[in-house]
Tab-separated table of C-alpha atoms in Angstrom:
chain	number	residue	atom	x	y	z
A	46	UNK	CA	-10.351	9.702	24.416
A	47	UNK	CA	-13.104	10.107	21.836
A	48	UNK	CA	-15.919	7.736	22.880
A	49	UNK	CA	-16.321	6.471	19.316
A	50	UNK	CA	-12.649	5.538	19.182
A	51	UNK	CA	-12.807	3.870	22.592
A	52	UNK	CA	-15.813	1.769	21.523
A	53	UNK	CA	-14.005	0.777	18.323
A	54	UNK	CA	-10.824	-0.248	20.135
A	55	UNK	CA	-12.809	-2.337	22.600
A	56	UNK	CA	-14.563	-3.999	19.661
A	57	UNK	CA	-11.232	-4.745	17.980
A	58	UNK	CA	-9.862	-6.282	21.172
A	59	UNK	CA	-12.655	-8.847	20.880
A	60	UNK	CA	-12.427	-9.627	17.171
A	61	UNK	CA	-8.788	-9.313	16.100
A	62	UNK	CA	-6.882	-12.567	16.478
A	63	UNK	CA	-3.104	-12.472	16.630
A	64	UNK	CA	-2.811	-15.987	15.161
A	65	UNK	CA	-5.018	-15.103	12.196
A	66	UNK	CA	-3.029	-11.971	11.438
A	67	UNK	CA	0.244	-13.878	11.726
A	68	UNK	CA	-1.028	-16.479	9.245
A	69	UNK	CA	-2.160	-13.687	6.915
A	70	UNK	CA	1.266	-12.053	7.114
A	71	UNK	CA	3.042	-15.306	6.317
A	72	UNK	CA	0.799	-15.994	3.304
A	73	UNK	CA	1.643	-12.571	1.883
A	74	UNK	CA	5.352	-13.069	2.514
A	75	UNK	CA	5.526	-16.521	0.948
A	76	UNK	CA	3.710	-15.207	-2.116
A	77	UNK	CA	5.981	-12.158	-2.407
A	78	UNK	CA	8.972	-14.517	-2.169
A	79	UNK	CA	7.598	-16.578	-5.091
A	80	UNK	CA	7.211	-19.634	-2.873
A	81	UNK	CA	4.594	-22.304	-3.586
A	82	UNK	CA	1.263	-21.355	-1.965
A	83	UNK	CA	-2.148	-23.035	-1.791
A	84	UNK	CA	-3.789	-19.750	-2.776
A	85	UNK	CA	-2.880	-16.127	-3.412
A	86	UNK	CA	-3.669	-13.593	-0.677
A	87	UNK	CA	-6.722	-11.456	-1.406
A	88	UNK	CA	-7.631	-8.099	0.137
A	89	UNK	CA	-11.280	-7.162	-0.341
A	90	UNK	CA	-12.431	-3.557	-0.713
A	91	UNK	CA	-16.072	-2.532	-0.461
A	92	UNK	CA	-18.318	0.375	0.532
A	93	UNK	CA	-19.606	0.434	4.088
A	94	UNK	CA	-23.316	-0.261	4.409
A	95	UNK	CA	-25.671	1.903	6.427
A	96	UNK	CA	-25.962	-0.819	9.077
A	97	UNK	CA	-22.187	-1.072	9.593
A	98	UNK	CA	-21.331	-0.752	13.306
A	99	UNK	CA	-18.874	2.111	12.693
A	100	UNK	CA	-18.710	4.881	10.110
A	101	UNK	CA	-15.793	7.254	9.418
A	102	UNK	CA	-15.747	10.896	10.348
A	103	UNK	CA	-15.704	13.462	7.519
A	104	UNK	CA	-12.200	13.477	6.066
A	105	UNK	CA	-11.750	17.189	6.753
A	106	UNK	CA	-12.183	16.641	10.511
A	107	UNK	CA	-9.198	14.313	10.764
A	108	UNK	CA	-6.372	16.692	9.851
A	109	UNK	CA	-6.365	18.397	13.242
A	110	UNK	CA	-7.687	15.505	15.311
A	111	UNK	CA	-5.380	12.433	15.512
A	112	UNK	CA	-8.044	10.413	17.338
A	113	UNK	CA	-10.482	10.865	14.474
A	114	UNK	CA	-7.737	10.070	11.977
A	115	UNK	CA	-6.909	6.830	13.801
A	116	UNK	CA	-10.610	5.980	13.961
A	117	UNK	CA	-10.988	6.439	10.212
A	118	UNK	CA	-7.882	4.378	9.482
A	119	UNK	CA	-9.372	1.480	11.423
A	120	UNK	CA	-12.886	1.847	10.036
A	121	UNK	CA	-12.439	2.403	6.299
A	122	UNK	CA	-9.038	3.110	4.746
A	123	UNK	CA	-8.406	2.284	1.081
A	124	UNK	CA	-12.030	1.035	1.087
A	125	UNK	CA	-11.013	-1.799	3.400
A	126	UNK	CA	-12.118	-2.200	7.003
A	127	UNK	CA	-10.182	-3.528	9.971
A	128	UNK	CA	-13.362	-2.972	11.995
A	129	UNK	CA	-15.095	-5.659	9.900
A	130	UNK	CA	-12.411	-8.324	10.298
A	131	UNK	CA	-14.850	-10.561	12.186
A	132	UNK	CA	-17.306	-10.488	9.265
A	133	UNK	CA	-14.919	-11.231	6.416
A	134	UNK	CA	-12.236	-13.882	5.955
A	135	UNK	CA	-9.955	-12.027	3.569
A	136	UNK	CA	-6.221	-11.419	3.937
A	137	UNK	CA	-6.178	-7.773	5.029
A	138	UNK	CA	-3.185	-6.787	7.173
A	139	UNK	CA	-4.091	-4.466	10.049
A	140	UNK	CA	-2.300	-1.200	9.283
A	141	UNK	CA	-2.771	2.469	10.121
A	142	UNK	CA	-0.879	5.530	8.942
A	143	UNK	CA	-0.931	9.290	9.384
A	144	UNK	CA	-3.066	10.180	6.388
A	145	UNK	CA	-2.070	13.676	5.271
A	146	UNK	CA	-1.929	12.890	1.561
A	147	UNK	CA	0.957	13.454	-0.811
A	148	UNK	CA	2.340	16.783	0.428
A	149	UNK	CA	4.694	15.843	3.263
A	150	UNK	CA	8.081	16.119	1.543
A	151	UNK	CA	6.897	19.096	-0.498
A	152	UNK	CA	6.001	20.883	2.736
A	153	UNK	CA	9.633	20.620	3.901
A	154	UNK	CA	10.664	22.799	0.947
A	155	UNK	CA	8.229	25.597	1.697
A	156	UNK	CA	5.493	24.512	-0.696
A	157	UNK	CA	2.156	26.144	0.116
A	158	UNK	CA	-0.339	23.499	1.219
A	159	UNK	CA	-4.086	23.944	0.975
A	160	UNK	CA	-6.883	21.679	2.153
A	161	UNK	CA	-10.382	22.395	0.867
A	162	UNK	CA	-13.681	20.773	1.914
A	163	UNK	CA	-13.337	16.961	1.922
A	164	UNK	CA	-10.346	16.931	-0.417
A	165	UNK	CA	-6.907	15.808	0.736
A	166	UNK	CA	-4.209	18.476	1.211
A	167	UNK	CA	-2.638	19.689	-2.017
A	168	UNK	CA	0.211	21.923	-3.136
A	169	UNK	CA	-0.869	25.209	-4.722
A	170	UNK	CA	1.353	27.525	-6.751
A	171	UNK	CA	0.196	31.080	-6.214
A	172	UNK	CA	-0.127	33.099	-9.423
A	173	UNK	CA	1.519	30.241	-11.271
A	174	UNK	CA	4.771	30.751	-9.375
A	175	UNK	CA	6.585	27.762	-7.954
A	176	UNK	CA	9.732	27.286	-5.912
A	177	UNK	CA	12.790	27.389	-8.169
A	178	UNK	CA	15.004	24.387	-8.820
A	179	UNK	CA	18.001	26.354	-7.539
A	180	UNK	CA	16.240	27.026	-4.233
A	181	UNK	CA	15.319	23.354	-3.924
A	182	UNK	CA	18.850	22.200	-4.711
A	183	UNK	CA	20.310	24.612	-2.159
A	184	UNK	CA	18.162	23.562	0.804
A	185	UNK	CA	19.437	21.441	3.678
A	186	UNK	CA	17.671	18.110	3.088
A	187	UNK	CA	18.437	16.702	6.524
A	188	UNK	CA	16.372	19.170	8.519
A	189	UNK	CA	13.009	17.425	8.631
A	190	UNK	CA	11.679	19.237	11.683
A	191	UNK	CA	9.583	21.697	9.669
A	192	UNK	CA	6.686	21.477	7.278
A	193	UNK	CA	3.978	18.953	7.968
A	194	UNK	CA	6.413	16.300	9.202
A	195	UNK	CA	6.063	17.732	12.710
A	196	UNK	CA	2.291	17.179	12.536
A	197	UNK	CA	2.822	13.651	11.252
A	198	UNK	CA	5.241	12.877	14.089
A	199	UNK	CA	2.811	14.193	16.681
A	200	UNK	CA	-0.008	12.142	15.133
A	201	UNK	CA	2.052	8.956	15.387
A	202	UNK	CA	3.006	9.707	18.965
A	203	UNK	CA	-0.687	9.991	19.835
A	204	UNK	CA	-1.444	6.756	17.946
A	205	UNK	CA	1.230	4.995	19.987
A	206	UNK	CA	0.035	6.454	23.263
A	207	UNK	CA	-3.524	5.283	22.572
A	208	UNK	CA	-2.540	1.807	21.410
A	209	UNK	CA	-0.160	1.312	24.331
A	210	UNK	CA	-3.249	0.961	26.549
A	211	UNK	CA	-4.321	-2.016	24.403
A	212	UNK	CA	-1.268	-4.331	24.288
A	213	UNK	CA	-3.113	-7.076	22.401
A	214	UNK	CA	-3.985	-4.616	19.637
A	215	UNK	CA	-0.480	-3.151	19.689
A	216	UNK	CA	0.889	-6.535	18.673
A	217	UNK	CA	-1.530	-6.860	15.759
A	218	UNK	CA	-1.883	-3.346	14.339
A	219	UNK	CA	1.052	-2.071	12.274
A	220	UNK	CA	1.704	1.666	12.399
A	221	UNK	CA	3.285	2.311	9.010
A	222	UNK	CA	4.977	5.091	7.055
A	223	UNK	CA	2.818	7.829	5.539
A	224	UNK	CA	2.818	8.621	1.834
A	225	UNK	CA	6.268	10.099	1.131
A	226	UNK	CA	5.826	9.973	-2.663
A	227	UNK	CA	9.024	9.551	-4.751
A	228	UNK	CA	11.847	11.903	-5.761
A	229	UNK	CA	10.408	13.065	-9.078
A	230	UNK	CA	6.783	13.160	-7.927
A	231	UNK	CA	7.875	15.316	-4.990
A	232	UNK	CA	9.933	17.590	-7.229
A	233	UNK	CA	6.989	18.080	-9.589
A	234	UNK	CA	4.765	18.977	-6.624
A	235	UNK	CA	7.280	21.538	-5.336
A	236	UNK	CA	8.467	23.073	-8.608
A	237	UNK	CA	5.327	22.661	-10.698
A	238	UNK	CA	4.743	21.015	-14.054
A	239	UNK	CA	7.382	23.236	-15.668
A	240	UNK	CA	9.944	20.741	-14.375
A	241	UNK	CA	9.141	18.529	-17.349
A	242	UNK	CA	10.529	21.196	-19.697
A	243	UNK	CA	13.506	21.696	-17.361
A	244	UNK	CA	14.428	18.031	-17.848
A	245	UNK	CA	15.463	19.128	-21.338
A	246	UNK	CA	16.569	22.707	-20.690
A	247	UNK	CA	18.398	22.331	-17.339
A	248	UNK	CA	19.148	18.628	-16.794
A	249	UNK	CA	22.050	19.278	-14.391
A	250	UNK	CA	19.975	21.593	-12.218
A	251	UNK	CA	17.102	19.096	-12.187
A	252	UNK	CA	19.572	16.404	-11.122
A	253	UNK	CA	20.810	18.557	-8.227
A	254	UNK	CA	17.243	19.263	-7.104
A	255	UNK	CA	16.336	15.589	-7.340
A	256	UNK	CA	19.370	14.660	-5.274
A	257	UNK	CA	18.279	17.062	-2.546
A	258	UNK	CA	14.652	15.895	-2.597
A	259	UNK	CA	15.714	12.227	-2.474
A	260	UNK	CA	17.937	12.962	0.521
A	261	UNK	CA	15.019	14.674	2.269
A	262	UNK	CA	12.785	11.674	1.630
A	263	UNK	CA	15.367	9.340	3.154
A	264	UNK	CA	15.828	11.652	6.143
A	265	UNK	CA	12.060	11.859	6.708
A	266	UNK	CA	11.628	8.082	6.505
A	267	UNK	CA	14.433	7.550	9.014
A	268	UNK	CA	13.050	10.254	11.295
A	269	UNK	CA	9.624	8.598	11.302
A	270	UNK	CA	11.067	5.121	11.874
A	271	UNK	CA	11.132	5.819	15.603
A	272	UNK	CA	7.360	6.361	15.781
A	273	UNK	CA	6.171	3.464	13.606
A	274	UNK	CA	6.305	-0.260	14.311
A	275	UNK	CA	6.480	-1.688	10.816
A	276	UNK	CA	8.824	-4.527	9.894
A	277	UNK	CA	12.515	-4.062	9.087
A	278	UNK	CA	13.273	-7.583	7.840
A	279	UNK	CA	12.698	-7.129	4.123
A	280	UNK	CA	8.939	-6.501	4.234
A	281	UNK	CA	6.691	-3.636	5.261
A	282	UNK	CA	3.156	-2.377	4.646
A	283	UNK	CA	1.612	0.250	2.388
A	284	UNK	CA	-1.773	0.676	0.728
A	285	UNK	CA	-3.403	-1.862	3.086
A	286	UNK	CA	-1.171	-4.697	1.951
A	287	UNK	CA	2.274	-6.204	2.466
A	288	UNK	CA	5.083	-4.995	0.218
A	289	UNK	CA	8.577	-6.307	-0.291
A	290	UNK	CA	10.986	-3.592	0.824
A	291	UNK	CA	10.806	-0.818	3.396
A	292	UNK	CA	9.449	2.107	1.392
A	293	UNK	CA	7.022	2.540	-1.489
A	294	UNK	CA	8.033	5.120	-4.091
A	295	UNK	CA	5.197	6.758	-5.990
A	296	UNK	CA	5.976	7.261	-9.662
A	297	UNK	CA	2.693	8.627	-11.014
A	298	UNK	CA	4.413	11.616	-12.636
A	299	UNK	CA	7.347	9.651	-14.012
A	300	UNK	CA	5.216	7.727	-16.495
A	301	UNK	CA	4.471	11.039	-18.251
A	302	UNK	CA	8.005	10.987	-19.676
A	303	UNK	CA	9.588	8.380	-21.910
A	304	UNK	CA	11.015	5.282	-20.211
A	305	UNK	CA	14.407	6.231	-21.688
A	306	UNK	CA	14.290	9.639	-19.994
A	307	UNK	CA	13.188	7.998	-16.757
A	308	UNK	CA	16.140	5.613	-16.858
A	309	UNK	CA	18.571	8.372	-17.835
A	310	UNK	CA	17.519	11.088	-15.387
A	311	UNK	CA	15.215	9.751	-12.664
A	312	UNK	CA	16.030	6.122	-11.928
A	313	UNK	CA	19.303	6.860	-10.125
A	314	UNK	CA	17.424	8.911	-7.522
A	315	UNK	CA	14.765	6.234	-6.986
A	316	UNK	CA	17.562	3.725	-6.536
A	317	UNK	CA	19.271	5.948	-4.000
A	318	UNK	CA	16.156	6.029	-1.824
A	319	UNK	CA	15.531	2.294	-2.108
A	320	UNK	CA	19.136	1.388	-1.310
A	321	UNK	CA	19.119	3.682	1.729
A	322	UNK	CA	15.958	1.958	2.959
A	323	UNK	CA	17.296	-1.552	2.263
A	324	UNK	CA	14.927	-2.063	-0.643
A	325	UNK	CA	11.549	-0.734	-1.676
A	326	UNK	CA	8.655	-0.969	-4.060
A	327	UNK	CA	7.411	1.235	-6.892
A	328	UNK	CA	3.787	2.330	-7.201
A	329	UNK	CA	2.196	3.965	-10.197
A	330	UNK	CA	-1.347	4.605	-11.315
A	331	UNK	CA	-2.215	4.597	-14.995
A	332	UNK	CA	-0.785	2.418	-17.756
A	333	UNK	CA	2.826	1.601	-16.890
A	334	UNK	CA	3.288	-0.776	-19.816
A	335	UNK	CA	6.095	1.195	-21.448
A	336	UNK	CA	7.823	1.730	-18.092
A	337	UNK	CA	7.455	-1.724	-16.553
A	338	UNK	CA	10.853	-2.947	-17.697
A	339	UNK	CA	12.536	0.244	-16.479
A	340	UNK	CA	10.964	-0.161	-13.044
A	341	UNK	CA	11.870	-3.846	-12.906
A	342	UNK	CA	15.499	-2.988	-13.716
A	343	UNK	CA	15.893	-0.667	-10.711
A	344	UNK	CA	18.590	-1.560	-8.214
A	345	UNK	CA	16.779	-2.240	-4.933
A	346	UNK	CA	13.322	-2.886	-6.408
A	347	UNK	CA	11.308	-5.300	-4.274
A	348	UNK	CA	7.839	-5.190	-5.841
A	349	UNK	CA	5.534	-3.353	-8.230
A	350	UNK	CA	2.278	-1.888	-6.939
A	351	UNK	CA	-0.124	-1.055	-9.767
A	352	UNK	CA	-2.715	1.532	-8.826
A	353	UNK	CA	-4.875	0.738	-11.860
A	354	UNK	CA	-4.071	-2.812	-12.974
A	355	UNK	CA	-7.139	-2.845	-15.215
A	356	UNK	CA	-5.355	-0.374	-17.530
A	357	UNK	CA	-2.367	-2.664	-17.951
A	358	UNK	CA	-1.414	-5.883	-19.722
A	359	UNK	CA	-0.910	-7.721	-16.450
A	360	UNK	CA	0.059	-11.029	-18.070
A	361	UNK	CA	2.884	-9.344	-19.966
A	362	UNK	CA	4.117	-7.525	-16.857
A	363	UNK	CA	3.842	-10.742	-14.838
A	364	UNK	CA	5.968	-12.583	-17.386
A	365	UNK	CA	8.656	-9.882	-17.133
A	366	UNK	CA	8.487	-9.827	-13.337
A	367	UNK	CA	8.569	-13.601	-13.039
A	368	UNK	CA	11.987	-13.761	-14.694
A	369	UNK	CA	13.381	-11.380	-12.075
A	370	UNK	CA	11.287	-12.771	-9.195
A	371	UNK	CA	9.822	-9.326	-8.496
A	372	UNK	CA	6.252	-9.684	-7.209
A	373	UNK	CA	3.199	-7.674	-8.219
A	374	UNK	CA	0.882	-6.418	-5.480
A	375	UNK	CA	-2.782	-5.373	-5.466
A	376	UNK	CA	-3.670	-6.944	-8.798
A	377	UNK	CA	-7.395	-7.017	-9.536
A	378	UNK	CA	-9.060	-9.893	-11.388
A	379	UNK	CA	-12.695	-10.617	-12.326
A	380	UNK	CA	-14.954	-12.288	-9.771
A	381	UNK	CA	-15.213	-15.384	-11.975
A	382	UNK	CA	-11.448	-15.885	-11.865
A	383	UNK	CA	-11.597	-15.905	-8.068
A	384	UNK	CA	-14.598	-18.142	-7.456
A	385	UNK	CA	-13.523	-20.687	-10.103
A	386	UNK	CA	-9.864	-20.614	-9.076
A	387	UNK	CA	-8.748	-19.626	-12.587
A	388	UNK	CA	-6.557	-16.946	-11.063
A	389	UNK	CA	-4.423	-19.704	-9.494
A	390	UNK	CA	-3.660	-21.090	-12.959
A	391	UNK	CA	-2.917	-17.623	-14.288
A	392	UNK	CA	-0.709	-16.571	-11.356
A	393	UNK	CA	0.571	-19.564	-9.349
A	394	UNK	CA	2.516	-17.255	-7.020
A	395	UNK	CA	4.290	-13.887	-6.980
A	396	UNK	CA	1.031	-11.883	-7.061
A	397	UNK	CA	-1.199	-10.529	-4.290
A	398	UNK	CA	-4.752	-9.618	-5.156
A	399	UNK	CA	-7.207	-6.796	-4.511
A	400	UNK	CA	-10.874	-7.258	-5.356
A	401	UNK	CA	-13.442	-4.463	-5.299
A	402	UNK	CA	-16.728	-5.998	-4.174
A	403	UNK	CA	-20.128	-4.322	-4.297
A	404	UNK	CA	-20.714	-4.860	-0.573
A	405	UNK	CA	-19.353	-6.592	2.486
A	406	UNK	CA	-21.753	-9.487	1.946
A	407	UNK	CA	-20.577	-9.786	-1.641
A	408	UNK	CA	-16.958	-9.743	-0.509
A	409	UNK	CA	-17.675	-12.516	2.012
A	410	UNK	CA	-19.435	-14.642	-0.604
A	411	UNK	CA	-16.614	-14.286	-3.137
A	412	UNK	CA	-13.880	-14.893	-0.565
A	413	UNK	CA	-15.635	-17.991	0.765
A	414	UNK	CA	-16.008	-19.431	-2.746
A	415	UNK	CA	-12.376	-18.654	-3.571
A	416	UNK	CA	-11.057	-20.347	-0.428
A	417	UNK	CA	-13.333	-23.352	-1.015
A	418	UNK	CA	-12.033	-23.784	-4.548
A	419	UNK	CA	-8.422	-23.472	-3.373
A	420	UNK	CA	-9.062	-26.149	-0.746
A	421	UNK	CA	-10.685	-28.442	-3.300
A	422	UNK	CA	-7.681	-28.034	-5.554
A	423	UNK	CA	-5.423	-29.041	-2.682
A	424	UNK	CA	-7.551	-32.109	-2.043
A	425	UNK	CA	-7.521	-33.058	-5.718
A	426	UNK	CA	-3.728	-32.989	-5.662
A	427	UNK	CA	-3.768	-35.232	-2.621
A	428	UNK	CA	-6.242	-37.551	-4.358
A	429	UNK	CA	-3.690	-38.167	-7.087
A	430	UNK	CA	-1.847	-40.266	-4.540
A	431	UNK	CA	-3.142	-43.854	-5.061
A	432	UNK	CA	-5.472	-45.306	-2.455
A	433	UNK	CA	-6.327	-42.042	-0.650
A	434	UNK	CA	-10.053	-41.154	-0.659
A	435	UNK	CA	-10.573	-37.403	-0.423
A	436	UNK	CA	-13.770	-35.561	0.540
A	437	UNK	CA	-14.336	-32.382	-1.469
A	438	UNK	CA	-16.120	-29.352	-0.034
A	439	UNK	CA	-19.039	-29.971	-2.397
A	440	UNK	CA	-19.565	-33.401	-0.876
A	441	UNK	CA	-18.397	-35.272	-3.987
A	442	UNK	CA	-15.982	-38.087	-3.162
A	443	UNK	CA	-12.775	-38.707	-5.063
A	444	UNK	CA	-11.047	-42.101	-4.799
């Protein structure tokens, strides 16, 4: 085993606490179920400092070295760090995935994949030519032994072999699904951006291709289920957080069409995947304001994951989601809203938070202040009961 990975795993054996991670998991779940909580779960992201005990390998070195990929997942994935769990009291679940980017389903259909320098793998269309919709529609979607799925499977098998030697870690670290995108995002990767015009010109052929791609996504998720250890009880993990559902569909391309077109031509395929997986979430970067209601109306939708919440009217989307009891995950708020507890007035429950701090020390300071304020609020509520003196964290006494 790589000596850096061995040192990291031995470090994690000392600092990861099963009880703490169980409490973290339950806080996320109660919030996603719209139950009453003392505070919302917060995942902190931050750059690693030069004096951090571990630093990731160059991204390009991980694609052919599962040990380095596992190391990087534990050290700094999504700008969060499992390796720093002993230095920060946030609510980060401990998750790792096979990180091969967005190309996995596309690779099953013969898409040409290229990886350059430190960039993630990407689909390239040589001379502007892409795989035809007819060829996509005619492929067997249940054969998931080809493409990059074989590499993903092997990577997970190595993850499991390594972690099996550390049973305490095996109970704490969730090995989760890779990025399988969503039916339309996958189709756009395979067929190219011309598929947007085909939505008008050849809607039936697009529908057939989408049906095949959706079936392949389901088959790949089920194939990989045997090499992951994520939950199957209504919750799972993606993007370094807990989600409600068992798969996260990426809909970054879908917001480039009208919400009416999405509902008319795409939604049925998203619903097929989510139903097959016993529920799922929808992720999208960008401004999803015009599509929020369409996403929230999906059969099988468990949560919304906003990649860029700062571009959205979160209060409006929260009001829509609250009616349907569909939670929002990874919502960012200003530091002031955390340290003063204002976020708890704005979102009493049904929202999990992500805060981008300037450093680990900054993240620790903000998280400590947020937890202190949440505790003081709890004590103030208790103090409303006559005759019960309560000691606040600041030292001020309420009677």
